[in-house]
Short mmCIF file of C-alpha atoms and ligand atoms in Angstrom, two decimals:
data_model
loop_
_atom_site.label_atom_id
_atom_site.label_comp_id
_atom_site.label_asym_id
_atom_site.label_seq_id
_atom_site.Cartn_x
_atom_site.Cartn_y
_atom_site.Cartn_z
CA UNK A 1 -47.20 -7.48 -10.58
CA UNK A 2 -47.23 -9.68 -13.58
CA UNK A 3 -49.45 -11.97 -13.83
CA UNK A 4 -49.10 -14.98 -16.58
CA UNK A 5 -52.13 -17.02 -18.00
CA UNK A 6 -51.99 -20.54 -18.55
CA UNK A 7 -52.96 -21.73 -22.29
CA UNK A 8 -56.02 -22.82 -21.06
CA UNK A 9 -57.43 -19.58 -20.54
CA UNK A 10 -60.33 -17.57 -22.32
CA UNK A 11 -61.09 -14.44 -23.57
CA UNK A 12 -63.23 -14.38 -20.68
CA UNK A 13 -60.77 -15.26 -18.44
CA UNK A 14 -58.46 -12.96 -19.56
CA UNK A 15 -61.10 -9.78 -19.42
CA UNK A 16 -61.85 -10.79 -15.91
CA UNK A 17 -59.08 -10.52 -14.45
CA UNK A 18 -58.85 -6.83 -16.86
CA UNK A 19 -61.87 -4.95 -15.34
CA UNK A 20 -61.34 -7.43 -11.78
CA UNK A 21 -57.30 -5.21 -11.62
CA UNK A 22 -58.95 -2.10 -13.15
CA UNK A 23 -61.58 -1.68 -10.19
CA UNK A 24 -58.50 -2.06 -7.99
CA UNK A 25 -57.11 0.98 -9.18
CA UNK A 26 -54.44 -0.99 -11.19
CA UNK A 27 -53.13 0.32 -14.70
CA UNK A 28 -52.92 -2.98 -17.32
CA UNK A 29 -50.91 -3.84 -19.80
CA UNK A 30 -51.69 -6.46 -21.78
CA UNK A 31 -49.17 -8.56 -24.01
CA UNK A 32 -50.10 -11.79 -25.97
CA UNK A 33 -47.22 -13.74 -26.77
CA UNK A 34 -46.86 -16.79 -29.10
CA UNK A 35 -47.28 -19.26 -25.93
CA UNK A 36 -48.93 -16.84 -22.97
CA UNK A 37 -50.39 -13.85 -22.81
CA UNK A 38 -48.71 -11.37 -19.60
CA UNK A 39 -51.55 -9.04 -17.68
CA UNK A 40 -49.09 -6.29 -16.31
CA UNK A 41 -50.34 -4.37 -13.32
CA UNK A 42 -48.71 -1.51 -11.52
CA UNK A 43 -49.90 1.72 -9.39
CA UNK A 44 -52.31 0.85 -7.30
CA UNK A 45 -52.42 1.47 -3.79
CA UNK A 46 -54.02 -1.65 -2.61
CA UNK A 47 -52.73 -2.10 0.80
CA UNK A 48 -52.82 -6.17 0.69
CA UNK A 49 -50.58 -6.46 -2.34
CA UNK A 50 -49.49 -9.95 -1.02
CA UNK A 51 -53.13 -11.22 -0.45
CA UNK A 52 -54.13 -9.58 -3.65
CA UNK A 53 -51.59 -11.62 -5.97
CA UNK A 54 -52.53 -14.86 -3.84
CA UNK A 55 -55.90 -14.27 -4.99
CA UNK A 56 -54.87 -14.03 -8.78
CA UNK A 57 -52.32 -17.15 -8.36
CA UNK A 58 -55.12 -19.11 -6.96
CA UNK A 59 -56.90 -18.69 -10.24
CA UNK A 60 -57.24 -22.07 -12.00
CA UNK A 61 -56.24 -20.45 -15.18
CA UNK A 62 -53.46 -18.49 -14.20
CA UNK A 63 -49.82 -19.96 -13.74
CA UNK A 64 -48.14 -17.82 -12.01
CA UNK A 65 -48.30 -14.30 -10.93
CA UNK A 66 -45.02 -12.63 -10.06
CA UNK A 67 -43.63 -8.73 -8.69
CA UNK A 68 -42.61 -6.34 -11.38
CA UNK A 69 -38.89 -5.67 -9.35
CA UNK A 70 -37.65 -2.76 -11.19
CA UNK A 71 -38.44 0.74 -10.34
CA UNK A 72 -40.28 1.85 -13.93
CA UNK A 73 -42.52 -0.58 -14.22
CA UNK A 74 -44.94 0.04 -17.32
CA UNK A 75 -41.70 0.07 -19.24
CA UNK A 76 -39.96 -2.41 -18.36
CA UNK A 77 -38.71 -5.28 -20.13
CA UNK A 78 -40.18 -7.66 -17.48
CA UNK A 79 -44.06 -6.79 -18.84
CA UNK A 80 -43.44 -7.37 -22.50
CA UNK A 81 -40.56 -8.05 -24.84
CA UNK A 82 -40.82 -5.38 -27.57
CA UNK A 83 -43.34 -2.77 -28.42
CA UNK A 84 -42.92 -1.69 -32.13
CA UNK A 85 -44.55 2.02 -32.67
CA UNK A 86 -46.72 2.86 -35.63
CA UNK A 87 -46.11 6.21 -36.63
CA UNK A 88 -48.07 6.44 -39.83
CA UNK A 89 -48.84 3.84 -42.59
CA UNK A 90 -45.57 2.03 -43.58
CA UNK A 91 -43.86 3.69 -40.90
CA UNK A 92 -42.85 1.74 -37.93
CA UNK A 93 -40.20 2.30 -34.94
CA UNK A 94 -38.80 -0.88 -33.07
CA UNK A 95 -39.50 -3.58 -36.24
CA UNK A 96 -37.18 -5.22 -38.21
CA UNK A 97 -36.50 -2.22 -40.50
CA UNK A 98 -34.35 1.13 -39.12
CA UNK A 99 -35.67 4.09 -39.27
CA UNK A 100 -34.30 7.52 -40.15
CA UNK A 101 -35.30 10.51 -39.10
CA UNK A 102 -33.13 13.47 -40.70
CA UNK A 103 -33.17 17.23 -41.27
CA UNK A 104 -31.83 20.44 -39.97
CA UNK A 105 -30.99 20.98 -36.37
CA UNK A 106 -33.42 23.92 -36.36
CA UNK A 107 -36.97 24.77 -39.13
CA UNK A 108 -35.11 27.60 -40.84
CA UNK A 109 -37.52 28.90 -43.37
CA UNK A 110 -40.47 27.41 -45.40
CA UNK A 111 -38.27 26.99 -48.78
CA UNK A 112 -35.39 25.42 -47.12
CA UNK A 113 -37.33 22.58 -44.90
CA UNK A 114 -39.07 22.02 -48.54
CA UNK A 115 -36.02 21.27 -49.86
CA UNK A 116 -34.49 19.44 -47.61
CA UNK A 117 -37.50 16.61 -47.54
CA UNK A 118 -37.50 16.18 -51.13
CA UNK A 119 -33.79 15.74 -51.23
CA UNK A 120 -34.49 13.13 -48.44
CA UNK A 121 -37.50 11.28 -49.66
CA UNK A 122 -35.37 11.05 -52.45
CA UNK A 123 -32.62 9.45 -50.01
CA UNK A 124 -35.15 7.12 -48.73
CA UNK A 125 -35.91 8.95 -45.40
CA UNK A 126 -39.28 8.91 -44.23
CA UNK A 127 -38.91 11.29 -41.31
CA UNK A 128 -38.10 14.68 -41.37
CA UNK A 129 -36.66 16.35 -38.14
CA UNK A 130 -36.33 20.20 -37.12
CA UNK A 131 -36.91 22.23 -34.39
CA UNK A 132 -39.68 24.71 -34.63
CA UNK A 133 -38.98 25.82 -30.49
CA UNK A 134 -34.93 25.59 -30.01
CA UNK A 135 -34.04 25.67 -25.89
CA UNK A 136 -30.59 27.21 -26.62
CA UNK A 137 -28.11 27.16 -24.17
CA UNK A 138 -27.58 30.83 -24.94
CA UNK A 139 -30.57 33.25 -24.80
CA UNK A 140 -28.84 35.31 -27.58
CA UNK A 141 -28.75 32.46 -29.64
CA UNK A 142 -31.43 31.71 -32.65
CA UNK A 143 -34.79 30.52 -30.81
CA UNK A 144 -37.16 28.93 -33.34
CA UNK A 145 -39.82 30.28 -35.66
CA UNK A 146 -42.41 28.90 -33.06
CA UNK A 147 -45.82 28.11 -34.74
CA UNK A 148 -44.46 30.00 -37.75
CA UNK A 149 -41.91 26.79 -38.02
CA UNK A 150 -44.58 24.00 -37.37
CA UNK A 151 -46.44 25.21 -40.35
CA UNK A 152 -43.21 25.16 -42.27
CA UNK A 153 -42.77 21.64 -41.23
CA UNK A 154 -46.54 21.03 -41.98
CA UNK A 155 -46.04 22.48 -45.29
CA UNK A 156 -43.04 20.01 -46.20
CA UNK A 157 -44.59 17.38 -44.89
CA UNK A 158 -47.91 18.19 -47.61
CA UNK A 159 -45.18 18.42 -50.21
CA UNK A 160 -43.67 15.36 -50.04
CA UNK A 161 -46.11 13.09 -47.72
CA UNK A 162 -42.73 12.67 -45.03
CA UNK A 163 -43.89 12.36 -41.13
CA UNK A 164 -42.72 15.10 -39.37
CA UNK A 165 -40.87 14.96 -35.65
CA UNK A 166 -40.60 18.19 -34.05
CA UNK A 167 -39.30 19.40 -30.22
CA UNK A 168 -42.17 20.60 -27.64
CA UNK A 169 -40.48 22.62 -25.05
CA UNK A 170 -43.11 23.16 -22.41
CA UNK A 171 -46.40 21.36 -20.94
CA UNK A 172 -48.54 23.89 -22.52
CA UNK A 173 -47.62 23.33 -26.17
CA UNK A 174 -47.86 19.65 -26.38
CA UNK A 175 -51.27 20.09 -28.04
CA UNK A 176 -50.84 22.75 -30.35
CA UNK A 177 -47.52 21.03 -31.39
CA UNK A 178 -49.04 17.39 -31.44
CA UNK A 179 -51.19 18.97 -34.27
CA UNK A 180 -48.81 19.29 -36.39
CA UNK A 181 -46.17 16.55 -35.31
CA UNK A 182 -46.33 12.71 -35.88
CA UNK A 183 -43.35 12.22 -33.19
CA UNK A 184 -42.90 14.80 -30.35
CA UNK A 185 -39.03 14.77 -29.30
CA UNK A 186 -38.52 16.38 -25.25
CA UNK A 187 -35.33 17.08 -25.40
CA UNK A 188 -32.23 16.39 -23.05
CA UNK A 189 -32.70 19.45 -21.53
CA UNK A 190 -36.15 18.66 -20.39
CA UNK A 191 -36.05 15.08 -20.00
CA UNK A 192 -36.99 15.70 -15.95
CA UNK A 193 -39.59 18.45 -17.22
CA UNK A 194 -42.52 16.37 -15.40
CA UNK A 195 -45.24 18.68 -16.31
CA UNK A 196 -43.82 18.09 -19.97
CA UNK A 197 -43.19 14.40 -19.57
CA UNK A 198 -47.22 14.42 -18.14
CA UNK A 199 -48.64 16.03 -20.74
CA UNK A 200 -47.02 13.97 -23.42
CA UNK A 201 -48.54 11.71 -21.63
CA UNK A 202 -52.00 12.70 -22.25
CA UNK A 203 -51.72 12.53 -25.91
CA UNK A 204 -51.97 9.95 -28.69
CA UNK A 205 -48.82 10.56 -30.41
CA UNK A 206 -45.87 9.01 -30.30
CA UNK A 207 -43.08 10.79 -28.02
CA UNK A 208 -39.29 10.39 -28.36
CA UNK A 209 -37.68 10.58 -25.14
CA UNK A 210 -33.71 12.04 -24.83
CA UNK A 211 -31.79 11.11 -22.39
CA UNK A 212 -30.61 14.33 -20.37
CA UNK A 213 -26.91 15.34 -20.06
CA UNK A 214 -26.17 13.91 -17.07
CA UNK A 215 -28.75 11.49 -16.38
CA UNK A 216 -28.39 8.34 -14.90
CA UNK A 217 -30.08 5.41 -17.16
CA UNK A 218 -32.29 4.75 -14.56
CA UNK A 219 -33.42 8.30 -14.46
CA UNK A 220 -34.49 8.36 -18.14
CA UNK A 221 -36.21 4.82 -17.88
CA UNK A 222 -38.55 6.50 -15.20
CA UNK A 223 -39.10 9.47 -16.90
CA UNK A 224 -39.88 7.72 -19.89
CA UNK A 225 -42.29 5.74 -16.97
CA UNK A 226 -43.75 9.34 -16.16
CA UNK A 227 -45.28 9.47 -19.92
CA UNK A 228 -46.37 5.82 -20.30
CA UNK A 229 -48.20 5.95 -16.43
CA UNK A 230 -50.11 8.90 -17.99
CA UNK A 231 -51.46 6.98 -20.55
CA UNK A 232 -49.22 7.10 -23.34
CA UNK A 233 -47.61 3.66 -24.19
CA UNK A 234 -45.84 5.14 -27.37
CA UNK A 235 -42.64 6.19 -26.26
CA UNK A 236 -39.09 5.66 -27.35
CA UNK A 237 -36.16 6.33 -26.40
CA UNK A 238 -33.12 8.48 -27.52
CA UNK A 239 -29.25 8.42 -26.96
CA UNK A 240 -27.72 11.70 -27.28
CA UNK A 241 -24.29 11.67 -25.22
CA UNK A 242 -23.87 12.39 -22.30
CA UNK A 243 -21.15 15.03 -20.21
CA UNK A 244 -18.30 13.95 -19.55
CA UNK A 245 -14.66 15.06 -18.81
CA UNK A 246 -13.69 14.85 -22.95
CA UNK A 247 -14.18 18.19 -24.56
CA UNK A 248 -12.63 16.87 -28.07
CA UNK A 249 -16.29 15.69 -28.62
CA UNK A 250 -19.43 17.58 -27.44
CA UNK A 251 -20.99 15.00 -25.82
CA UNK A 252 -19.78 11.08 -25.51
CA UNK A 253 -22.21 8.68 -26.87
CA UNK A 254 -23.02 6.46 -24.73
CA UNK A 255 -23.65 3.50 -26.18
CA UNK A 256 -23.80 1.14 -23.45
CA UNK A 257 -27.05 2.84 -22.84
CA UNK A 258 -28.88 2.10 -26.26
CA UNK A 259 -27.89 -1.74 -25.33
CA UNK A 260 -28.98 -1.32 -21.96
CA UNK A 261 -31.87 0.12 -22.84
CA UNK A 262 -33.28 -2.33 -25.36
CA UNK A 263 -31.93 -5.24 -22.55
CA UNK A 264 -34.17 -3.38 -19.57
CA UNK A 265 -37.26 -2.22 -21.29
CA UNK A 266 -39.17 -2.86 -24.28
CA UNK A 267 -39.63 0.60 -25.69
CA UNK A 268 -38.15 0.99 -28.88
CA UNK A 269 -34.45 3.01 -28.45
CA UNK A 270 -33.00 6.01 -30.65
CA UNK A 271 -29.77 6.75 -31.50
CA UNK A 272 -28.48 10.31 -32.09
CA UNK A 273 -25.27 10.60 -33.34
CA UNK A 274 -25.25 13.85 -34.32
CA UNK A 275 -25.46 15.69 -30.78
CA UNK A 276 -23.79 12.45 -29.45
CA UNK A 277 -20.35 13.43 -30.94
CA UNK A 278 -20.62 17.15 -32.03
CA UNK A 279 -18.66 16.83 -35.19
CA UNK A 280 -20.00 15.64 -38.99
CA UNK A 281 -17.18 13.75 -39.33
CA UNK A 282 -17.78 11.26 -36.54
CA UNK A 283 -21.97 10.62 -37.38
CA UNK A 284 -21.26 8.06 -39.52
CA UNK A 285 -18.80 5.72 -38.00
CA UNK A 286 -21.05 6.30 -34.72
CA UNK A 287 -24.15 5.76 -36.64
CA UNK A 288 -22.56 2.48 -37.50
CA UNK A 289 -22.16 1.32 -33.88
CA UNK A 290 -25.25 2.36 -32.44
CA UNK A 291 -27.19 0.60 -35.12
CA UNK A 292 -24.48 -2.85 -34.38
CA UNK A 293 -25.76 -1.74 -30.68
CA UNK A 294 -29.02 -2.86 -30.99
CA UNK A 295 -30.71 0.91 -32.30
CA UNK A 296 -33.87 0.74 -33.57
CA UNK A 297 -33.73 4.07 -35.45
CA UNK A 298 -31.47 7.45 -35.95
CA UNK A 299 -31.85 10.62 -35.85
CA UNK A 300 -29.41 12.75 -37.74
CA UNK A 301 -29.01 16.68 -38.61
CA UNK A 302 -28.61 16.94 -42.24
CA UNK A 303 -29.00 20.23 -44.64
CA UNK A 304 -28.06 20.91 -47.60
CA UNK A 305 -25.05 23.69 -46.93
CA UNK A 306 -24.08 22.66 -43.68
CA UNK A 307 -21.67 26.17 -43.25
CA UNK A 308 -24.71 28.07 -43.49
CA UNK A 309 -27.27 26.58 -40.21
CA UNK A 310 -28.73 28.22 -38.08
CA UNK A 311 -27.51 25.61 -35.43
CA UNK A 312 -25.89 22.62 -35.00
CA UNK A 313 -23.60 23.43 -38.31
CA UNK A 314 -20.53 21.38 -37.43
CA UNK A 315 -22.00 18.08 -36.72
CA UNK A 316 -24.58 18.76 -39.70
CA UNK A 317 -24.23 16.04 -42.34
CA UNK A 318 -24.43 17.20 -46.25
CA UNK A 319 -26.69 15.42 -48.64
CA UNK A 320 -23.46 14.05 -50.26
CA UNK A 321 -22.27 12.66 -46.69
CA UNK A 322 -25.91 11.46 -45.74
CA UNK A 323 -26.09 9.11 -48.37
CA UNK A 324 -23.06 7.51 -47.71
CA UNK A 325 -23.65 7.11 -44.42
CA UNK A 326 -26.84 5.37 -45.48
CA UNK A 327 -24.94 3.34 -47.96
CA UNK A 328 -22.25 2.28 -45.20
CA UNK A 329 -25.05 1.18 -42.82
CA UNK A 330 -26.87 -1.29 -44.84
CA UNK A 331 -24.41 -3.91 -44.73
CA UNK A 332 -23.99 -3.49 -40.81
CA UNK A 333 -27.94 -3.68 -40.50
CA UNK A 334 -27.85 -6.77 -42.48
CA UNK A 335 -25.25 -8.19 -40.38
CA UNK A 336 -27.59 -8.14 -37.22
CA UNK A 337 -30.59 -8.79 -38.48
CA UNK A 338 -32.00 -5.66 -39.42
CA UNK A 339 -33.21 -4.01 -42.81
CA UNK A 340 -32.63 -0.57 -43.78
CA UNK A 341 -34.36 0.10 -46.75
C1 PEP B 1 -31.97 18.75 -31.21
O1 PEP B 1 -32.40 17.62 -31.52
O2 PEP B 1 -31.70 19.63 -32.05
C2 PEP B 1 -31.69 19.03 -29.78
C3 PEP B 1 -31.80 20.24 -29.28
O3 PEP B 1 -31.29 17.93 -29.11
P1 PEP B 1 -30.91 17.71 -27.56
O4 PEP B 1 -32.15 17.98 -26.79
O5 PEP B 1 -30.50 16.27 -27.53
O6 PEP B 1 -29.79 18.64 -27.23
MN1 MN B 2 -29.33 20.31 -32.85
#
């Protein structure tokens, strides 16, 4: 349930009803607005939900208390209208400026991440992807460097002072990689991984969530739910593309999902371009659109000699192409209200 305070009430008021929902059982979230402040309430199993929201409505400082409809609740849009992530000083996820995060598909050695976050500090990033732990659809395929990588990302990230997002494959990592991560990314693959969505949960770090292949957007919003319920409001989410029936592309970017995200929940959304098409040549045009979709930030593969990746080479952007996709993307920023510095 949601329940709304009048003007009139206190600080007092307002903590009362806190610790009266907490003994309940309830999980609170609490959002001030300009005019009200919302008290959202979910997962409690109270029996007398009906009696129980009479009692708050009957409140003389409360105007109105109301059922949170939609499935995910802690995340929904109905509870608060925008959460904006801090990631570190100066860096922020869901404000008025987009964000980049940008790198190599996978940590490929400790000279090569170096270089690649100086050549994009230098472009104005301030996030610098890679995967230490690659899931590979083919177990002959390149796996990661493992810790080895994380301390090559921690090691770039000394170098040039960039915040660092980096994949956590299973439940049992997400504290040794948190260590070294500012973001953890759970990847399509394991976007229904619920130990791994749990444990996310049960750190303070922020956690981008992919959409899986073929998930449903409902099915992402409450796995994204999973994380948040555990604790963990700092969530956003990520567009990748999705299967479908086209093989021209990898995947099909779907971006009636970024706008329905940011239109059902107030998590901050991600756009990924990169996986979302499958070929360099289509990141920036689809870049374009996802930010003109409402996308609060992008994640892109870049390196600096795409031919030669590990993974991921042919929809790897080249410092030359990165910066004119940047360049292209300021203007259509600008034109809905965004910055993109
Ligand atoms: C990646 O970001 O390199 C990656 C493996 O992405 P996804 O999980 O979307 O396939
Ligand atoms: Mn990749």
């Amino acid at each position: 349930m949601i329940i709304i305070l009048s003007h009139k009430a206190t600080d007092n008021n307002k903590n009362s009803v806190i610790d009266r929902l907490k003994k309940m059982g309830y999980k609170v979230d609490v959002s001030e607005g300009k005019e009200r402040t919302l008290i959202g309430a979910v997962g409690s199993n109270v029996e007398n939900k009906n009696e129980v929201m009479a009692q708050f409505m009957s409140l003389p400082f409360v105007e109105n208390v109301v059922p949170i409809l939609k499935p995910y609740k802690m995340v929904s849009r109905e509870i608060r209208e925008r959460s904006v992530i801090k990631v570190r000083d100066g860096i922020e996820i869901g404000g008025k400026e987009i964000m980049l995060m940008a790198g190599p598909c996978a940590v490929e050695g400790e000279a090569l991440m170096i270089e690649c976050a100086h050549m994009l500090k230098a472009a104005g990033v301030k996030i610098l992807r890679g995967g230490a732990y690659k899931p590979r659809t083919s177990p002959y395929s390149f796996q990661g460097y493992e810790e080895k990588g994380l301390k090559m990302l921690a090691k770039a990230s000394e170098e040039t002072g960039l915040a660092i997002i980096t994949e956590v494959i299973q439940g049992r990592d997400v504290k040794k990689v948190a260590n070294y991560a500012d973001i953890l990314q759970i990847g399509a693959r394991n976007m229904q991984n619920f130990n791994l969505l749990k444990e996310c949960g049960k750190v303070d770090k922020p956690v981008l969530l992919k959409r899986g292949l073929s998930a449903t957007i409902e099915e992402w919003l409450l796995a994204a739910e999973y994380i948040v319920k555990e604790g963990n409001p700092k969530v956003m989410l990520c567009e990748r593309g999705i299967r479908t029936f086209e093989t021209y592309t990898r995947n099909t970017l779907d971006l009636n999902a970024v706008a329905a995200a940011k239109s059902l929940t107030h998590l901050p959304v991600v756009a990924d371009p990169s996986h979302g098409t499958g070929r360099w040549e289509l990141v920036s045009p689809m870049a374009k659109a996802s930010v003109a979709a409402g996308a609060d930030a992008l994640i892109i593969e870049v390196h600096p000699r795409p031919e030669e990746a590990f993974s991921d080479g042919q929809q790897t952007l080249n410092f030359k192409h990165f910066k004119q996709m940047k360049k292209e993307l300021k203007p259509v920023a600008a034109a809905v209200g965004r910055t993109l510095k």
